[in-house]
CSV table of C-alpha atoms and ligand atoms in Angstrom, one decimal:
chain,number,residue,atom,x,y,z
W,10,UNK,CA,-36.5,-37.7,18.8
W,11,UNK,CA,-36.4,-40.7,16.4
W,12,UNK,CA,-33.7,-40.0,14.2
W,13,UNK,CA,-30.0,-38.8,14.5
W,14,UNK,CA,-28.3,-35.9,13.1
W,15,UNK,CA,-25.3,-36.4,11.8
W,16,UNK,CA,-23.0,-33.2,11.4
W,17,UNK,CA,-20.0,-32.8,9.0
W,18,UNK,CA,-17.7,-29.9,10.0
W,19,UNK,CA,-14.3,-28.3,8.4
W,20,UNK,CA,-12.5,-25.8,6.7
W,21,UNK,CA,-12.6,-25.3,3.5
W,22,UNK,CA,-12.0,-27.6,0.8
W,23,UNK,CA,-11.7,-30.4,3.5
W,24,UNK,CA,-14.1,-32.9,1.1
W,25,UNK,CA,-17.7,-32.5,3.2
W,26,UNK,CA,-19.9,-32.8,0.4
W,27,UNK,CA,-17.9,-35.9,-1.6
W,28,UNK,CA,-18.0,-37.7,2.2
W,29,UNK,CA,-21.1,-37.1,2.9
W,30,UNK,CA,-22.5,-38.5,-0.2
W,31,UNK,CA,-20.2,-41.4,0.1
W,32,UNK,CA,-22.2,-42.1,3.5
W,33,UNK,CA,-25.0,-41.6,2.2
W,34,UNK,CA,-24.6,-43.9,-0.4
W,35,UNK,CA,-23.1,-46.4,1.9
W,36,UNK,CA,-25.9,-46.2,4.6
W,37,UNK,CA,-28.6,-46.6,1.6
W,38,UNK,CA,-27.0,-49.9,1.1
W,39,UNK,CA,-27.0,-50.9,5.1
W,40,UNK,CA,-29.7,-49.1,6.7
W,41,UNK,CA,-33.0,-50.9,7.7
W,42,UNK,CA,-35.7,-50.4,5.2
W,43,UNK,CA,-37.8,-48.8,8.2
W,44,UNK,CA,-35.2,-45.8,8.4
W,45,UNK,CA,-34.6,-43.1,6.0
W,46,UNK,CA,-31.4,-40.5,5.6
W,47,UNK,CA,-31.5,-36.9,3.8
W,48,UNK,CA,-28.6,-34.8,3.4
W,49,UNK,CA,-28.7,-31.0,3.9
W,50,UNK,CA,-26.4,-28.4,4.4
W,51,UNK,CA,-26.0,-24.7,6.5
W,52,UNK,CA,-26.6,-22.2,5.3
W,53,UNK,CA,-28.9,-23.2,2.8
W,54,UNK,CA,-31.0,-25.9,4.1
W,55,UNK,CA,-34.0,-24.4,3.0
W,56,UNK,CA,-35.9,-21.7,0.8
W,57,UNK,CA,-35.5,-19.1,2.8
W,58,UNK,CA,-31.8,-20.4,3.8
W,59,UNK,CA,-31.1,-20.4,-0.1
W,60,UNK,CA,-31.4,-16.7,-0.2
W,61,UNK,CA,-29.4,-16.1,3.3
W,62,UNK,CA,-26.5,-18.1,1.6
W,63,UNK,CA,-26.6,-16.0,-1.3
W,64,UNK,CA,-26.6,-12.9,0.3
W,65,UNK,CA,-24.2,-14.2,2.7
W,66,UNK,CA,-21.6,-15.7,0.0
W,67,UNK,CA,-22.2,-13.2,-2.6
W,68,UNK,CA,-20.9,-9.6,-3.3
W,69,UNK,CA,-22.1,-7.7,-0.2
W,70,UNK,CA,-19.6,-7.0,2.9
W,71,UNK,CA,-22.0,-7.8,5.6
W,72,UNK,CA,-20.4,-6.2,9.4
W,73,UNK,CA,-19.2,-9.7,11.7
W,74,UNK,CA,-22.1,-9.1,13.3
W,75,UNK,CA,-24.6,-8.9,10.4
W,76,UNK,CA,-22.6,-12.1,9.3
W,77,UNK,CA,-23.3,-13.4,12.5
W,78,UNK,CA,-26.6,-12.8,13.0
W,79,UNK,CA,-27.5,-14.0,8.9
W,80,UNK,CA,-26.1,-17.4,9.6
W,81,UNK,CA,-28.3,-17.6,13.0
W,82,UNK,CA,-31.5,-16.7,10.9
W,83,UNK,CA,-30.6,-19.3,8.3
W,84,UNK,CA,-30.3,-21.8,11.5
W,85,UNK,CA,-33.5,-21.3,13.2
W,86,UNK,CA,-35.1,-21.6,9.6
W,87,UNK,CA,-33.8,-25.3,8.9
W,88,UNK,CA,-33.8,-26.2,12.9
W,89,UNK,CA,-37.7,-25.5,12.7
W,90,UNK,CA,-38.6,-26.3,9.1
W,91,UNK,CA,-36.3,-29.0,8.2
W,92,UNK,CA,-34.4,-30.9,11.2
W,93,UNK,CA,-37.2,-31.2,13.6
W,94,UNK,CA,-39.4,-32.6,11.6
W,95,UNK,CA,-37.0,-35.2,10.2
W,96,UNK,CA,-35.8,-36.2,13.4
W,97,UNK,CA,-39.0,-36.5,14.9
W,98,UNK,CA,-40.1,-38.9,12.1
W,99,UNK,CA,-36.9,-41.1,12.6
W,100,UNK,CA,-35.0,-39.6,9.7
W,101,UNK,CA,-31.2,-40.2,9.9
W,102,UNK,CA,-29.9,-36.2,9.0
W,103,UNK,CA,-26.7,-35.5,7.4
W,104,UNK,CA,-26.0,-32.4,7.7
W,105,UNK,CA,-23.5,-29.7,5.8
W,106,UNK,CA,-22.0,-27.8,8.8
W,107,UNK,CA,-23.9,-26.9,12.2
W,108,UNK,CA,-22.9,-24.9,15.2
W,109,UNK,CA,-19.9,-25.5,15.6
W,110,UNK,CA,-19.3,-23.7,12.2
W,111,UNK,CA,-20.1,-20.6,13.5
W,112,UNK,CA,-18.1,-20.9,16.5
W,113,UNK,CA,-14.9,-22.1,14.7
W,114,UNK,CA,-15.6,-19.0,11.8
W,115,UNK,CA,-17.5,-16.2,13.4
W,116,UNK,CA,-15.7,-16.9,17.1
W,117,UNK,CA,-11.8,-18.1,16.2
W,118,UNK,CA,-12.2,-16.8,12.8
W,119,UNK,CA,-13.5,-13.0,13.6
W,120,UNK,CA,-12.9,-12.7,16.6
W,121,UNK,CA,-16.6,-12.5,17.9
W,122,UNK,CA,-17.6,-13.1,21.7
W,123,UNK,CA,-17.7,-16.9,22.3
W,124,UNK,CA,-20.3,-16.1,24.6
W,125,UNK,CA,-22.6,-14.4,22.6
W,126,UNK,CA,-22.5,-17.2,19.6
W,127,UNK,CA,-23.3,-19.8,22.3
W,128,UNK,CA,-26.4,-17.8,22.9
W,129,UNK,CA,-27.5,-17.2,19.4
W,130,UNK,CA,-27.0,-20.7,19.0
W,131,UNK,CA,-29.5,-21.4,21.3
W,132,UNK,CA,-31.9,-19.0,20.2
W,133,UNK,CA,-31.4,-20.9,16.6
W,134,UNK,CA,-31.3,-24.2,17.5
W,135,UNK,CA,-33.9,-24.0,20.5
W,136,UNK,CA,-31.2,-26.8,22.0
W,137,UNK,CA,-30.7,-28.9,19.0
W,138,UNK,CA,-27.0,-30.7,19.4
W,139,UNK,CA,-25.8,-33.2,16.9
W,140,UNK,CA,-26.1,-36.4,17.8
W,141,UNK,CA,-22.2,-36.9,16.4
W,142,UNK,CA,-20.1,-34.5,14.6
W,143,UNK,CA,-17.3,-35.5,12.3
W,144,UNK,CA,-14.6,-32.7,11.5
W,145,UNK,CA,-12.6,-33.2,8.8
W,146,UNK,CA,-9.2,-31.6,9.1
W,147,UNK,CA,-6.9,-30.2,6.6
W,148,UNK,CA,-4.4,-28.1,7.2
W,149,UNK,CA,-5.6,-24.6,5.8
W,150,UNK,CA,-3.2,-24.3,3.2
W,151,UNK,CA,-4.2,-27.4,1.4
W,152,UNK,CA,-7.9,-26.7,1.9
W,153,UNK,CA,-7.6,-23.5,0.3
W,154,UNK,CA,-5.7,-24.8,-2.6
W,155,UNK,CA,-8.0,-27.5,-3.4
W,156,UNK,CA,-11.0,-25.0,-2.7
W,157,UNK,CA,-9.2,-22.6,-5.3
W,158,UNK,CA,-8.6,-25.8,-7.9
W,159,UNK,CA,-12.2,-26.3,-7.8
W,160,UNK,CA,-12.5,-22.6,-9.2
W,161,UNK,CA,-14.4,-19.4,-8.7
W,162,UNK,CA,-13.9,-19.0,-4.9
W,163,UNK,CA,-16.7,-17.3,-2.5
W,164,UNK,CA,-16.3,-14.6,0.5
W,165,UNK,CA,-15.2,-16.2,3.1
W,166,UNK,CA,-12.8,-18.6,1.2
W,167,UNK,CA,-11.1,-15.6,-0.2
W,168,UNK,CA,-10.3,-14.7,3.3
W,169,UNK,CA,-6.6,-14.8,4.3
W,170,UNK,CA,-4.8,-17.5,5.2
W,171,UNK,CA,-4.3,-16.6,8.7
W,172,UNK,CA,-8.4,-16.6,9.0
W,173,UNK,CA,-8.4,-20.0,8.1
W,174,UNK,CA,-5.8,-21.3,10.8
W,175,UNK,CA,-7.8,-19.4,13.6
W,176,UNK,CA,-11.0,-21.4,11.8
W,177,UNK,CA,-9.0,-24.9,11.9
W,178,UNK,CA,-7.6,-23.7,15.7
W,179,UNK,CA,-11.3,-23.3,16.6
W,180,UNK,CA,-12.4,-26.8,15.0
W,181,UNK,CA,-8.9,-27.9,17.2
W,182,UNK,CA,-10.0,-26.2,20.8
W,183,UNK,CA,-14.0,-27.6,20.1
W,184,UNK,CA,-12.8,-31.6,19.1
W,185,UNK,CA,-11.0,-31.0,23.1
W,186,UNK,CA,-13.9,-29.6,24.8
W,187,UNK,CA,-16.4,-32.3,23.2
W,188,UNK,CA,-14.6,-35.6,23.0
W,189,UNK,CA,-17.9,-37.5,22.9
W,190,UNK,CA,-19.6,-35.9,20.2
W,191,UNK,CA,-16.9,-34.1,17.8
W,192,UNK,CA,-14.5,-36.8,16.5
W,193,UNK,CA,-11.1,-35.5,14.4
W,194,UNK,CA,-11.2,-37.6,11.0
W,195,UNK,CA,-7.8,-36.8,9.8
W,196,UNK,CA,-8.6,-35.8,5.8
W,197,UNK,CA,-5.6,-35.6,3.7
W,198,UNK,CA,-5.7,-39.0,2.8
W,199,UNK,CA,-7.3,-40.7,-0.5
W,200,UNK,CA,-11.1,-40.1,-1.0
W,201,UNK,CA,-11.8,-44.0,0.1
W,202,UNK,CA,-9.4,-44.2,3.2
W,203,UNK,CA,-11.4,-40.8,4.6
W,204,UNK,CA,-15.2,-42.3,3.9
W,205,UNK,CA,-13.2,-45.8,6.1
W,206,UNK,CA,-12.1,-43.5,9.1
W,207,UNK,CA,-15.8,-42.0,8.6
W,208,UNK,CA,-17.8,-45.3,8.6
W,209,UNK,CA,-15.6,-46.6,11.7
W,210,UNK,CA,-16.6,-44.1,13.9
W,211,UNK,CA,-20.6,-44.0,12.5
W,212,UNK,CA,-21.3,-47.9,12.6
W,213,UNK,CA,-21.3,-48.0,16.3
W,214,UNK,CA,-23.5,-45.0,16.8
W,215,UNK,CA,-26.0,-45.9,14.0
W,216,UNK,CA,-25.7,-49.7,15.0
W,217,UNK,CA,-29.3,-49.8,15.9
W,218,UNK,CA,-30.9,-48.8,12.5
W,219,UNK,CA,-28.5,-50.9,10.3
W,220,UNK,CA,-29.6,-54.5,9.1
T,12,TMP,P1,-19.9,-24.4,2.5
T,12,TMP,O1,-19.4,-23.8,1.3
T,12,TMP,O2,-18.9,-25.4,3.2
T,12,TMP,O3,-21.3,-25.0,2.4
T,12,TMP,O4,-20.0,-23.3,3.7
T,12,TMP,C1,-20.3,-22.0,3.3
T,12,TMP,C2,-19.4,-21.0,4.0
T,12,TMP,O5,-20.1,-20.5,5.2
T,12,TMP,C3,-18.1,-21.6,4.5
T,12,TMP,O6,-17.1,-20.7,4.1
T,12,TMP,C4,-18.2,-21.6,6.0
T,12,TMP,C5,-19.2,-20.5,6.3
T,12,TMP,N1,-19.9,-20.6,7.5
T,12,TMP,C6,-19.7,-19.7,8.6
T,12,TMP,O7,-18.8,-18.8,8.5
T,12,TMP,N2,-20.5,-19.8,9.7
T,12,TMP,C7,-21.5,-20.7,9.8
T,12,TMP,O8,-22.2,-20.8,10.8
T,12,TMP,C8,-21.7,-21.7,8.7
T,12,TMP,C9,-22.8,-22.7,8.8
T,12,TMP,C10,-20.9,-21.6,7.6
């Protein structure tokens, strides 16, 4: 494939969405006119993915396992509809979460066998890694404040706080297993000094498509 995907992993409130527009704003300004870059997110990517994040985020108490197996559907959904496609046509993908998400939530998080998630990521993904995957780290307290300042919270960030530390232990034990492609950006620091650590690990791996 063409293109790169580009994933963007953390607890909650850890900034994904601000950063990744902030890269996408900064790569509009430095990327060869030949490449393009679209931003999606999991779950939710797509139509169908819409409706799997509302069922998933909304009122119901889906079992771990339904949980589990929602977010997989939602995953094969965008892998086949949305990031394949893109990749394939030289797209540079920033994506809202990937698998490690589920690892870090539905294997730290609920306790789920890290075996079976690293089969239904397969399944989903039909072997789609990320080409890099930044994880921005907060300490779960201060992620779940900020997540609670922005206002209503959903499901899973009304989970207790001792959730959230297995999550962030999960994100911890993955950045050590995958050196190469899961990089620690440390994001407690102001807005601008996160999108610096950000663009300092990208520019070498996007080198090729910038002007
Ligand atoms: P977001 O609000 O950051 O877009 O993510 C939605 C929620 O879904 C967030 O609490 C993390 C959770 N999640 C999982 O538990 N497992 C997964 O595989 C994914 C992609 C997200």
């Amino acid at each position: 494939m063409n293109g790169k995907l580009i994933v963007f992993e953390g607890g909650e409130g850890a900034g994904k969405t601000t950063q990744i527009e902030n890269v996408y704003r900064w790569l509009q300004s430095c990327l060869q006119v030949s490449y393009t870059v679209k931003i999606t997110r999991e779950p939710g990517g797509t139509a169908l993915g819409q409706e799997i994040r509302t069922l998933l985020l909304g009122n119901h108490t889906p079992s771990d396992r339904a949980e589990l197996l929602l977010y997989a559907a939602d995953r094969a959904q965008h892998v086949t509809q949305d990031l394949k496609p893109a990749l394939t046509q030289g797209c540079i993908v920033l994506c809202d979460r990937y698998t490690d998400s589920t690892i870090a939530y539905q294997g730290y998080g609920r306790g789920i066998d890290l075996q079976l998630i690293a089969q239904l990521n397969e399944i989903a993904t039909q072997g789609l890694e990320s080409d890099l995957t930044l994880w921005l780290d907060v300490p779960a307290e201060i992620g779940l404040l900020r997540a609670q300042n922005r206002g209503k919270r959903d499901r899973i960030e009304q989970a207790d706080l001792a959730f959230h530390q297995r999550v962030r232990q999960g994100f911890k034990f993955l950045a050590q297993q995958h050196p190469q492609r899961l990089h620690h950006i440390d994001a407690q620091p102001p807005e601008s000094q996160v999108h610096q650590q950000i663009c300092s690990v990208l520019k070498p791996v996007l080198q090729p498509y910038l002007k």
